[in-house]
mmCIF file of N, CA and C in Angstrom:
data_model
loop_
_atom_site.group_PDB
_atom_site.id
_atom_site.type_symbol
_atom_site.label_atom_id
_atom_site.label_comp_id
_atom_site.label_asym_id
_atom_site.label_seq_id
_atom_site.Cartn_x
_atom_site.Cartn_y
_atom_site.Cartn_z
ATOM 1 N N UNK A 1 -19.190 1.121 -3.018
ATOM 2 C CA UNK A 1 -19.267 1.037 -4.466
ATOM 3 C C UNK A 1 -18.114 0.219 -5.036
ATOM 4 N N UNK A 2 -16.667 0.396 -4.287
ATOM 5 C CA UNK A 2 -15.848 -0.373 -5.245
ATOM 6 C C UNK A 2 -16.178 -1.753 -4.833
ATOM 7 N N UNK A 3 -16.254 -2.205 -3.745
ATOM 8 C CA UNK A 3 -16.067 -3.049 -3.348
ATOM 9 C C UNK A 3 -17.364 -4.012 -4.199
ATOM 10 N N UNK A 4 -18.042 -3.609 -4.347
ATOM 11 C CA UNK A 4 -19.209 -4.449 -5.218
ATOM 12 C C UNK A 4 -18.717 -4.571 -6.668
ATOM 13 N N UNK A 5 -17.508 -4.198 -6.941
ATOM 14 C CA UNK A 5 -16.682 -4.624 -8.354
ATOM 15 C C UNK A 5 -16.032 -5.943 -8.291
ATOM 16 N N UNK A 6 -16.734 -6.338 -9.555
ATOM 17 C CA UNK A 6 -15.708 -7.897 -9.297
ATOM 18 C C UNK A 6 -14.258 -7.491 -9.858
ATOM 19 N N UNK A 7 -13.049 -8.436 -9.855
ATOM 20 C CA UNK A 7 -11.723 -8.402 -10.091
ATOM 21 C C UNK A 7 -11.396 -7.550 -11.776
ATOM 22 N N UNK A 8 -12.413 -8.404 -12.562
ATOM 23 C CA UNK A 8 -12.446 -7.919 -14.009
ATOM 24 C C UNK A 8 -12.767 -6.651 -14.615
ATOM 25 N N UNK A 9 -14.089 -6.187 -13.327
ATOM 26 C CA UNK A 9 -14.087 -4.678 -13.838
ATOM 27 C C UNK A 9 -13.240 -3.754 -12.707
ATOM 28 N N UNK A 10 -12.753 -4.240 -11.871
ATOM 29 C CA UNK A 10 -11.621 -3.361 -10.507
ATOM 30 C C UNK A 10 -10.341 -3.169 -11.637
ATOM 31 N N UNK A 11 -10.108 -4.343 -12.285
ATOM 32 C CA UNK A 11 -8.718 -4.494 -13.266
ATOM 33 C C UNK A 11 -8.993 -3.521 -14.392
ATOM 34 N N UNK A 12 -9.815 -3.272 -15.115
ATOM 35 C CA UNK A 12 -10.340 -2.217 -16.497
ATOM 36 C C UNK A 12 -10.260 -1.018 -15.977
ATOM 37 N N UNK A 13 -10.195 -0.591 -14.611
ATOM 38 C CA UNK A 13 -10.288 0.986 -13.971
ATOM 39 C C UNK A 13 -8.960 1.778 -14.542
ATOM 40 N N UNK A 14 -9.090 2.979 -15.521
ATOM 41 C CA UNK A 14 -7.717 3.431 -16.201
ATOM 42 C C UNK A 14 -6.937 3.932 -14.410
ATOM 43 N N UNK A 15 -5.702 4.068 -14.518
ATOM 44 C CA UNK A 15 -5.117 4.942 -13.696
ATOM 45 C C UNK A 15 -5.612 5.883 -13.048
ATOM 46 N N UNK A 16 -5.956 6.915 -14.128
ATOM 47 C CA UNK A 16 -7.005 8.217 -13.559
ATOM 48 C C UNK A 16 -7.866 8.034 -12.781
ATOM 49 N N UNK A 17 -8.743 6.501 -12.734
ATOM 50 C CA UNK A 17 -10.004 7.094 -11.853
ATOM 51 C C UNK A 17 -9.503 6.934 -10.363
ATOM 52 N N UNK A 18 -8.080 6.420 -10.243
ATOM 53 C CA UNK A 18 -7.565 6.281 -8.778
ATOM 54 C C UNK A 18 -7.443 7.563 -8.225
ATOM 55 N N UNK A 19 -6.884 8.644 -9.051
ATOM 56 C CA UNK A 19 -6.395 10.153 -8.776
ATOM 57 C C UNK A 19 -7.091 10.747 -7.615
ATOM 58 N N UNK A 20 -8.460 10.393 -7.823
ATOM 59 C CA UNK A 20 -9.318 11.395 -6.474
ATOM 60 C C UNK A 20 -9.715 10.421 -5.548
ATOM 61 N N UNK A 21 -9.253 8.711 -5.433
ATOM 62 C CA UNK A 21 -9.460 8.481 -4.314
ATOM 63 C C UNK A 21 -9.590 9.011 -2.867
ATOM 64 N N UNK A 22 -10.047 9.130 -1.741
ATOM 65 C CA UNK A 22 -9.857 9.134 -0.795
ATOM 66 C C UNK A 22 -9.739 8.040 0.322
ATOM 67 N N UNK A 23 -9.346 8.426 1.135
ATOM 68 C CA UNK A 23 -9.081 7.279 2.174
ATOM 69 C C UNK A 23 -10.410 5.992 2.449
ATOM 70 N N UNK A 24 -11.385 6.607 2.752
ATOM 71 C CA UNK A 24 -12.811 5.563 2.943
ATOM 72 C C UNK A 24 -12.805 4.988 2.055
ATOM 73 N N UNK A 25 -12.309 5.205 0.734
ATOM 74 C CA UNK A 25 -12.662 4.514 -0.639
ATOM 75 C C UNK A 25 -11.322 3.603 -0.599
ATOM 76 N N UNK A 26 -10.566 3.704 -0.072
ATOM 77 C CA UNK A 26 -9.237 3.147 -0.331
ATOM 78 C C UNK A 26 -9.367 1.652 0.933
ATOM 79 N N UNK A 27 -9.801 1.728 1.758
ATOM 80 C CA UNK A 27 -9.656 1.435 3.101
ATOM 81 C C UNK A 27 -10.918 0.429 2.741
ATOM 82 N N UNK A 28 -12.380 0.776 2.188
ATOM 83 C CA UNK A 28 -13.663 0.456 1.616
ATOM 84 C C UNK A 28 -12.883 -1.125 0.610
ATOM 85 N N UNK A 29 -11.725 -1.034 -0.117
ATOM 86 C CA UNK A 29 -11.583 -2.138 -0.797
ATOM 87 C C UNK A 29 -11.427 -3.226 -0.834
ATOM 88 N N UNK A 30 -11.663 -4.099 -0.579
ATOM 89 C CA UNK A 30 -11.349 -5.735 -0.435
ATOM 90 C C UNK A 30 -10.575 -6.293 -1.000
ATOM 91 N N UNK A 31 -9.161 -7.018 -0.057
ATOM 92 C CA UNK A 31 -8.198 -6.949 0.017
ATOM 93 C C UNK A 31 -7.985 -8.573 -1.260
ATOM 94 N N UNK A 32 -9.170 -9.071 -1.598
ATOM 95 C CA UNK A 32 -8.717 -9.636 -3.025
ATOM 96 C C UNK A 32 -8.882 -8.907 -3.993
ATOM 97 N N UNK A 33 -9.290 -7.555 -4.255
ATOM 98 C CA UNK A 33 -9.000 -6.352 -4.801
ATOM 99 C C UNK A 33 -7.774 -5.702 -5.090
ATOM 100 N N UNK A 34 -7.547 -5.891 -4.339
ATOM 101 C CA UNK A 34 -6.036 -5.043 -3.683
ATOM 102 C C UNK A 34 -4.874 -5.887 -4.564
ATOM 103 N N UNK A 35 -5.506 -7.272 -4.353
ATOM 104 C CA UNK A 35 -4.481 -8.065 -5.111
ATOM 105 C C UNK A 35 -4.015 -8.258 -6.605
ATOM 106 N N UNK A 36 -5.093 -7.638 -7.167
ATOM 107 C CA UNK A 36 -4.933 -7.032 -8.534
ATOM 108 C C UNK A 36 -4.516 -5.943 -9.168
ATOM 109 N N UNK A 37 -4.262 -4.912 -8.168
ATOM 110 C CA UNK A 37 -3.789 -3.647 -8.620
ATOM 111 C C UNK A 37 -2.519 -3.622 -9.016
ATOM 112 N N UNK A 38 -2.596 -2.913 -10.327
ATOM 113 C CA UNK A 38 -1.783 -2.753 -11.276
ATOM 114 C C UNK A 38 -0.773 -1.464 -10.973
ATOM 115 N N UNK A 39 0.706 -1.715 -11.097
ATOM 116 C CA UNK A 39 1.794 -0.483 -10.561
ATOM 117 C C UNK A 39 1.012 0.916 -10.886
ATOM 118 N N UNK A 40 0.567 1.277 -12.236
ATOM 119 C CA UNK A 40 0.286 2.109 -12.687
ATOM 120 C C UNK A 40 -0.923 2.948 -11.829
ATOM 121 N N UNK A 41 -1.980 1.532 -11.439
ATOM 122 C CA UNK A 41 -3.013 2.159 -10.677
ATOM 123 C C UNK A 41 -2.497 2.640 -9.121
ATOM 124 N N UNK A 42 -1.654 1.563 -8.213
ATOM 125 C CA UNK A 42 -1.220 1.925 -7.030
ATOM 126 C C UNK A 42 -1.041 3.599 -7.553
ATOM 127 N N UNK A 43 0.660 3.455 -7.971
ATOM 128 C CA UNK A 43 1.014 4.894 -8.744
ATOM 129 C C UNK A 43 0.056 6.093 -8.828
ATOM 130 N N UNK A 44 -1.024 5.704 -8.933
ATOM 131 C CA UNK A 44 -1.892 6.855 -9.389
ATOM 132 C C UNK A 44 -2.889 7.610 -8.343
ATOM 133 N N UNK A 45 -2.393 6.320 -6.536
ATOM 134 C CA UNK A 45 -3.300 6.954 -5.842
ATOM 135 C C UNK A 45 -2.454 8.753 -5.139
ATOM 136 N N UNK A 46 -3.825 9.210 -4.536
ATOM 137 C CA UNK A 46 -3.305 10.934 -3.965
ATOM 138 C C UNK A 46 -2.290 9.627 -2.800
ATOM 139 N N UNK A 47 -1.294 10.148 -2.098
ATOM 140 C CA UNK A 47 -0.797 9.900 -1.051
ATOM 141 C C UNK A 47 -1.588 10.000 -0.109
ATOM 142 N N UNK A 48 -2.216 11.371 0.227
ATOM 143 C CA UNK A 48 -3.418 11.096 1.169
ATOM 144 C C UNK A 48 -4.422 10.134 1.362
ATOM 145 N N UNK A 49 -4.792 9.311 0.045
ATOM 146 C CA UNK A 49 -5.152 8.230 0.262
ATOM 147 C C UNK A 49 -4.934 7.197 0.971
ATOM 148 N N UNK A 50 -3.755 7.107 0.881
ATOM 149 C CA UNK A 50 -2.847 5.692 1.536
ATOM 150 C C UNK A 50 -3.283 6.287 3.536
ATOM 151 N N UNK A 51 -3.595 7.199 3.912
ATOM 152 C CA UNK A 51 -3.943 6.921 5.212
ATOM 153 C C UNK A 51 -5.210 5.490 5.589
ATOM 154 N N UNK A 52 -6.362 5.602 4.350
ATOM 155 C CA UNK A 52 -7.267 4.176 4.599
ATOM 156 C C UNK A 52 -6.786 3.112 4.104
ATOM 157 N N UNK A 53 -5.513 2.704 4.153
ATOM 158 C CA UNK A 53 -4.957 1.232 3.961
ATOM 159 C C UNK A 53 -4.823 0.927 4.627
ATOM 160 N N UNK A 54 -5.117 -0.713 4.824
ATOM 161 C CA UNK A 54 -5.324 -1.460 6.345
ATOM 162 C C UNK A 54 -4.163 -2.297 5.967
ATOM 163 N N UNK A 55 -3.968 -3.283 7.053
ATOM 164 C CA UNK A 55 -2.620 -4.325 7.404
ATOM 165 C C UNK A 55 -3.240 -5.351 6.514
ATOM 166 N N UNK A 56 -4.380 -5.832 6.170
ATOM 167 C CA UNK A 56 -4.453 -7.242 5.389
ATOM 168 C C UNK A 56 -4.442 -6.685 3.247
ATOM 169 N N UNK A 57 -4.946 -5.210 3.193
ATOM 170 C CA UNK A 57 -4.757 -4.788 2.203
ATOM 171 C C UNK A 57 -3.065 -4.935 1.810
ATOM 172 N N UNK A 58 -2.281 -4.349 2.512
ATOM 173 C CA UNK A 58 -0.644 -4.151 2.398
ATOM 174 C C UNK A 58 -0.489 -5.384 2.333
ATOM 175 N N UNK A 59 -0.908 -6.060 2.951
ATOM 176 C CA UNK A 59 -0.544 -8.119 2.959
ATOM 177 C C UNK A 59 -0.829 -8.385 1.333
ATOM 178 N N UNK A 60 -1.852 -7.842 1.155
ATOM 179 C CA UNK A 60 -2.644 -8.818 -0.415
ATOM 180 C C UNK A 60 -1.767 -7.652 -1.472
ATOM 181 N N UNK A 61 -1.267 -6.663 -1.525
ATOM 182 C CA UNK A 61 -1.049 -5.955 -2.483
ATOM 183 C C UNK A 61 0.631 -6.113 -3.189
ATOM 184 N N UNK A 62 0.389 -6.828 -4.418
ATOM 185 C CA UNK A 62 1.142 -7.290 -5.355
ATOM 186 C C UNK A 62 2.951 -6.813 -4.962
ATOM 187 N N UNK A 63 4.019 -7.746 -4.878
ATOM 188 C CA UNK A 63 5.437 -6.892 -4.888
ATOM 189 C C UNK A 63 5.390 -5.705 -6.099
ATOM 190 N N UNK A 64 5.126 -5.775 -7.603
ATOM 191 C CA UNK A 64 5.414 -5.174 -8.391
ATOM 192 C C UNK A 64 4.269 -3.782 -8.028
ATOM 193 N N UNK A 65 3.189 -3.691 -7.114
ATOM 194 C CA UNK A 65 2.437 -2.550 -7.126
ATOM 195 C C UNK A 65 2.936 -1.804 -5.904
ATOM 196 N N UNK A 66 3.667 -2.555 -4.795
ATOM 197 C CA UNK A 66 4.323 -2.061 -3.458
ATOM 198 C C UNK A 66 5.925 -1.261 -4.244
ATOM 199 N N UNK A 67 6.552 -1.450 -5.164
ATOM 200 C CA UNK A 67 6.903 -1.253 -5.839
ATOM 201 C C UNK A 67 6.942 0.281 -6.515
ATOM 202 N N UNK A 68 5.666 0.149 -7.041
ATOM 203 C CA UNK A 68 5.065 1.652 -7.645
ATOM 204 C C UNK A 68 5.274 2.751 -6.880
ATOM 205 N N UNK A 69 4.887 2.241 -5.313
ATOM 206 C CA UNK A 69 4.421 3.174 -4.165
ATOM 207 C C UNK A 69 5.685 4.263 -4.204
ATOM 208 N N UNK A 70 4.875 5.887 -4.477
ATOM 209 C CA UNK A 70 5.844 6.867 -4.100
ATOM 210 C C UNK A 70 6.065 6.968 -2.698
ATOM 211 N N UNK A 71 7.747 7.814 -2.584
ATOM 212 C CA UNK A 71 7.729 8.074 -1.132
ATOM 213 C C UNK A 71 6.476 8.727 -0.288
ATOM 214 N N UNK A 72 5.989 9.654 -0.973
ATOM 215 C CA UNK A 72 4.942 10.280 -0.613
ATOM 216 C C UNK A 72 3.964 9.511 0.097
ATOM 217 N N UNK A 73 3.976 8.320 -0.987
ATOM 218 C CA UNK A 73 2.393 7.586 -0.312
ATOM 219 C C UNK A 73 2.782 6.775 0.768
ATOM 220 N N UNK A 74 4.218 6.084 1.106
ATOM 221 C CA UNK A 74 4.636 5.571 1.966
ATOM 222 C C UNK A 74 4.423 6.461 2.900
ATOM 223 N N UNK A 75 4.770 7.277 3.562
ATOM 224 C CA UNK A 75 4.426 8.782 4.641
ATOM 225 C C UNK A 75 3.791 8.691 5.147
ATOM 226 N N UNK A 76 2.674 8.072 4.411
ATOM 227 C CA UNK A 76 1.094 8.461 4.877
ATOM 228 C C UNK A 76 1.282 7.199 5.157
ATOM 229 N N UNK A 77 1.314 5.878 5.199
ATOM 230 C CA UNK A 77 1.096 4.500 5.675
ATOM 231 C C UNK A 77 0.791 4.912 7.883
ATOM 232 N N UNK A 78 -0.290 3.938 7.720
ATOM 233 C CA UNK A 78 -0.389 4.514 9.649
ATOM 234 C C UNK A 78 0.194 3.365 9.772
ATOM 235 N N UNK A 79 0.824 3.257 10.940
ATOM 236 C CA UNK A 79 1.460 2.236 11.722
ATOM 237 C C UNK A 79 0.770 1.177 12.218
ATOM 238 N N UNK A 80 -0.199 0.990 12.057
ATOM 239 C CA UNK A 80 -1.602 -0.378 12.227
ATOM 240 C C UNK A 80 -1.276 -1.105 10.744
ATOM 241 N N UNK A 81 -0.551 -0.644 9.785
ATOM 242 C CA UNK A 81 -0.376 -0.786 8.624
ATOM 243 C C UNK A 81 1.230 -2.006 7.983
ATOM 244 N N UNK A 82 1.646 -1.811 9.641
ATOM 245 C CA UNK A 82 2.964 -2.762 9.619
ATOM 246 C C UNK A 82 2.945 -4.135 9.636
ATOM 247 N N UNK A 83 1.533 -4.320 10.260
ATOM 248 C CA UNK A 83 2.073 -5.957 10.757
ATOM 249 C C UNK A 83 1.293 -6.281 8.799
ATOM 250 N N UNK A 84 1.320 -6.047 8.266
ATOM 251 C CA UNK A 84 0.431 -6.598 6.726
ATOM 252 C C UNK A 84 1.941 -6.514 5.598
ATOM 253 N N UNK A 85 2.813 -6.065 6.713
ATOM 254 C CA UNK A 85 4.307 -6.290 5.498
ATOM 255 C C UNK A 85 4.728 -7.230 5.786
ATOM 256 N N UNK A 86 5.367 -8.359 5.008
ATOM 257 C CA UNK A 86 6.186 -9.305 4.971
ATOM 258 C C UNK A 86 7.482 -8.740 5.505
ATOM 259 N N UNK A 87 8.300 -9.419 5.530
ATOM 260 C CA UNK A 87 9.755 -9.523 5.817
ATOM 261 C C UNK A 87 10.514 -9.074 4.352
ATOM 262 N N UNK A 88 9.968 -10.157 3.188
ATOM 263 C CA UNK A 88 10.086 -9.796 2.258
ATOM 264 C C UNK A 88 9.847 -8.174 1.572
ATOM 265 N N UNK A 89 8.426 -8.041 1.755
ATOM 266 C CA UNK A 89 7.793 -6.815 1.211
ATOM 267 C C UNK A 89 9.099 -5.540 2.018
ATOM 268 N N UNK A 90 9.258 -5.776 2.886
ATOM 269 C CA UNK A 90 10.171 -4.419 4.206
ATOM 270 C C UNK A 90 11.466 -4.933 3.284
ATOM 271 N N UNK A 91 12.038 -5.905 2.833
ATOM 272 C CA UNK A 91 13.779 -5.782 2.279
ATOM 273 C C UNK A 91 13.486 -5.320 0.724
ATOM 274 N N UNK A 92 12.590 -5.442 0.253
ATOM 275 C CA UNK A 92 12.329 -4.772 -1.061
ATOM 276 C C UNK A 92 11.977 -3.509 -1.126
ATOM 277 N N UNK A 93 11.625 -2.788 -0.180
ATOM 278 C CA UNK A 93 11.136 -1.243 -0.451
ATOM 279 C C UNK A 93 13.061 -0.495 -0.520
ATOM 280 N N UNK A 94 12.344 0.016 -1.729
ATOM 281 C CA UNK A 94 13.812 1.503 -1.946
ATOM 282 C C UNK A 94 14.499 1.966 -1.106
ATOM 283 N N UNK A 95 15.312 2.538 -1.427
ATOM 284 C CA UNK A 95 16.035 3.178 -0.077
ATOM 285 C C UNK A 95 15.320 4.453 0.116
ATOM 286 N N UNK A 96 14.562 5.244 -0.948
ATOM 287 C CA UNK A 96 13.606 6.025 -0.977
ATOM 288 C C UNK A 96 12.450 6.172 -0.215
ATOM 289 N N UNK A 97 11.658 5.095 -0.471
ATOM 290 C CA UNK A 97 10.649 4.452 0.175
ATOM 291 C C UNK A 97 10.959 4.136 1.813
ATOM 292 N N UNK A 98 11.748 3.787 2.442
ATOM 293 C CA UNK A 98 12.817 3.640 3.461
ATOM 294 C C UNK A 98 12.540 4.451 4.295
ATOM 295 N N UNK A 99 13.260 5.417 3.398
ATOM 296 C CA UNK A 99 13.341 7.062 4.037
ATOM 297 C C UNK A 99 11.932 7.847 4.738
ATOM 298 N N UNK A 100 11.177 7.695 3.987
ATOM 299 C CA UNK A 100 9.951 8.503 3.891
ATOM 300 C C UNK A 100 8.961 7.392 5.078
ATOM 301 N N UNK A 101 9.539 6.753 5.160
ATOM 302 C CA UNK A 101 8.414 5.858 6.505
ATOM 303 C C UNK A 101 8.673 6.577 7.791
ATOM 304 N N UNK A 102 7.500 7.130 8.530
ATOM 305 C CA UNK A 102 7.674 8.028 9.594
ATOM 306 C C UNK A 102 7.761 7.513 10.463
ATOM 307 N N UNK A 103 8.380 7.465 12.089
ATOM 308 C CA UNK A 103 9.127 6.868 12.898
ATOM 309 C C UNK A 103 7.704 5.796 13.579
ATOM 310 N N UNK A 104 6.936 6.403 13.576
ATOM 311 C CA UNK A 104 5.645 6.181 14.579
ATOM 312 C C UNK A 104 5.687 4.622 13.449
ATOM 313 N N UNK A 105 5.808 4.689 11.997
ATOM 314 C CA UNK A 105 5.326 3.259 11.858
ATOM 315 C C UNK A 105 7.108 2.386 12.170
ATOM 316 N N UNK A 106 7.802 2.908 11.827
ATOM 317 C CA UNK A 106 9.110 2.326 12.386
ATOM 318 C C UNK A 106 9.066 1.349 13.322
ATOM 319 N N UNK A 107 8.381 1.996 14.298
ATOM 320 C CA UNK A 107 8.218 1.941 15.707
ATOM 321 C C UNK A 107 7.379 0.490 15.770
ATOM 322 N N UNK A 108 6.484 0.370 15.351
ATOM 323 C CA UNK A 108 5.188 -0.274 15.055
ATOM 324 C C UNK A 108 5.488 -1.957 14.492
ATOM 325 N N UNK A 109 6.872 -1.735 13.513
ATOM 326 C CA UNK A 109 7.448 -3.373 13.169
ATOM 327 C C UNK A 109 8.080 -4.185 14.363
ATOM 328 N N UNK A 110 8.067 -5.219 13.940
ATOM 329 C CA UNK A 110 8.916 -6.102 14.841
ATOM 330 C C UNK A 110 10.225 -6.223 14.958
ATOM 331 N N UNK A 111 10.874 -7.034 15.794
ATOM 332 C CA UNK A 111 12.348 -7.014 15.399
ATOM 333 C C UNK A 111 12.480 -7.606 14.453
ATOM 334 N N UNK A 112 11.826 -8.759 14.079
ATOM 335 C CA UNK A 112 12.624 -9.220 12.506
ATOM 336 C C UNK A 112 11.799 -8.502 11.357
ATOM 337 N N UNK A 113 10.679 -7.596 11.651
ATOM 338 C CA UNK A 113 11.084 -7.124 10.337
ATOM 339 C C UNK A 113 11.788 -5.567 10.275
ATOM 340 N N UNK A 114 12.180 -5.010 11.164
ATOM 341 C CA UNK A 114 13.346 -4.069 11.771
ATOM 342 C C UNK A 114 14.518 -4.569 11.077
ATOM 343 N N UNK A 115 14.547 -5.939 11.067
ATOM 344 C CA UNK A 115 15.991 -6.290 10.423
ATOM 345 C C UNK A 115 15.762 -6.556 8.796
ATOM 346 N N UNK A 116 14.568 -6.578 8.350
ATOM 347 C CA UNK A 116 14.314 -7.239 6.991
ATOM 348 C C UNK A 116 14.109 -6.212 6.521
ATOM 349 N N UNK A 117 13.898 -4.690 6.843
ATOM 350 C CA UNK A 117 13.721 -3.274 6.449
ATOM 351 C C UNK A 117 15.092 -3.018 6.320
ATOM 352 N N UNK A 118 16.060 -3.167 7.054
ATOM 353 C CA UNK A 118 17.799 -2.581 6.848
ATOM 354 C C UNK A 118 18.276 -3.656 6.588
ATOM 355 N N UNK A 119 17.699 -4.462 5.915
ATOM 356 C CA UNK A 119 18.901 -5.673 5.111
ATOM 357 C C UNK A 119 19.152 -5.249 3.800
#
């Protein structure tokens, strides 16, 4: 269903209707989708959601909406989910955000972006 949304009506979705995402629906989105999401909407997904985010979604999804991302929803990121971060995207996450990444995806980056995460 989302995915048959073009950009214009994916962009009009208030915050709220992200709230009860689940993972299939999250994972279901097309990652020039992804590229439109607004802080507020990231912000608004359950954390449990963020388990159906794939590596080319995290690739397409905006600095200012990677941004939004609570620690919480970082947690849940699976480690198939690493190679879709930049170098960039890994030296911009919080020290918050940081924290809350569980070892298994740690594990999962490369060395340079191992180094672009603690720069």
């Amino acid at each position: 269903a989302l995915g048959s949304l073009n950009s214009e009506q994916f962009n009009a979705m208030p915050p709220a209707a992200f709230t009860a995402m689940k993972p299939t629906q999250v994972g279901a989105m097309p990652a020039a989708l992804i590229s439109n999401l607004s802080p507020q909407q990231v912000g608004a997904l359950p954390a449990t959601a963020m388990v159906g985010m794939k590596a080319e979604q995290v690739s397409a999804l905006p600095s200012e909406a990677m941004a939004a991302l609570k620690p919480k929803q970082v947690a849940e990121l699976k480690p198939a989910t690493a190679a879709g971060f930049s170098n960039e995207k890994l030296a911009a996450l919080t020290p918050e955000q940081t924290k809350a990444l569980k070892p298994a995806f740690v594990n999962a980056l490369t060395p340079e972006q191992k180094a672009a995460l603690n720069s």
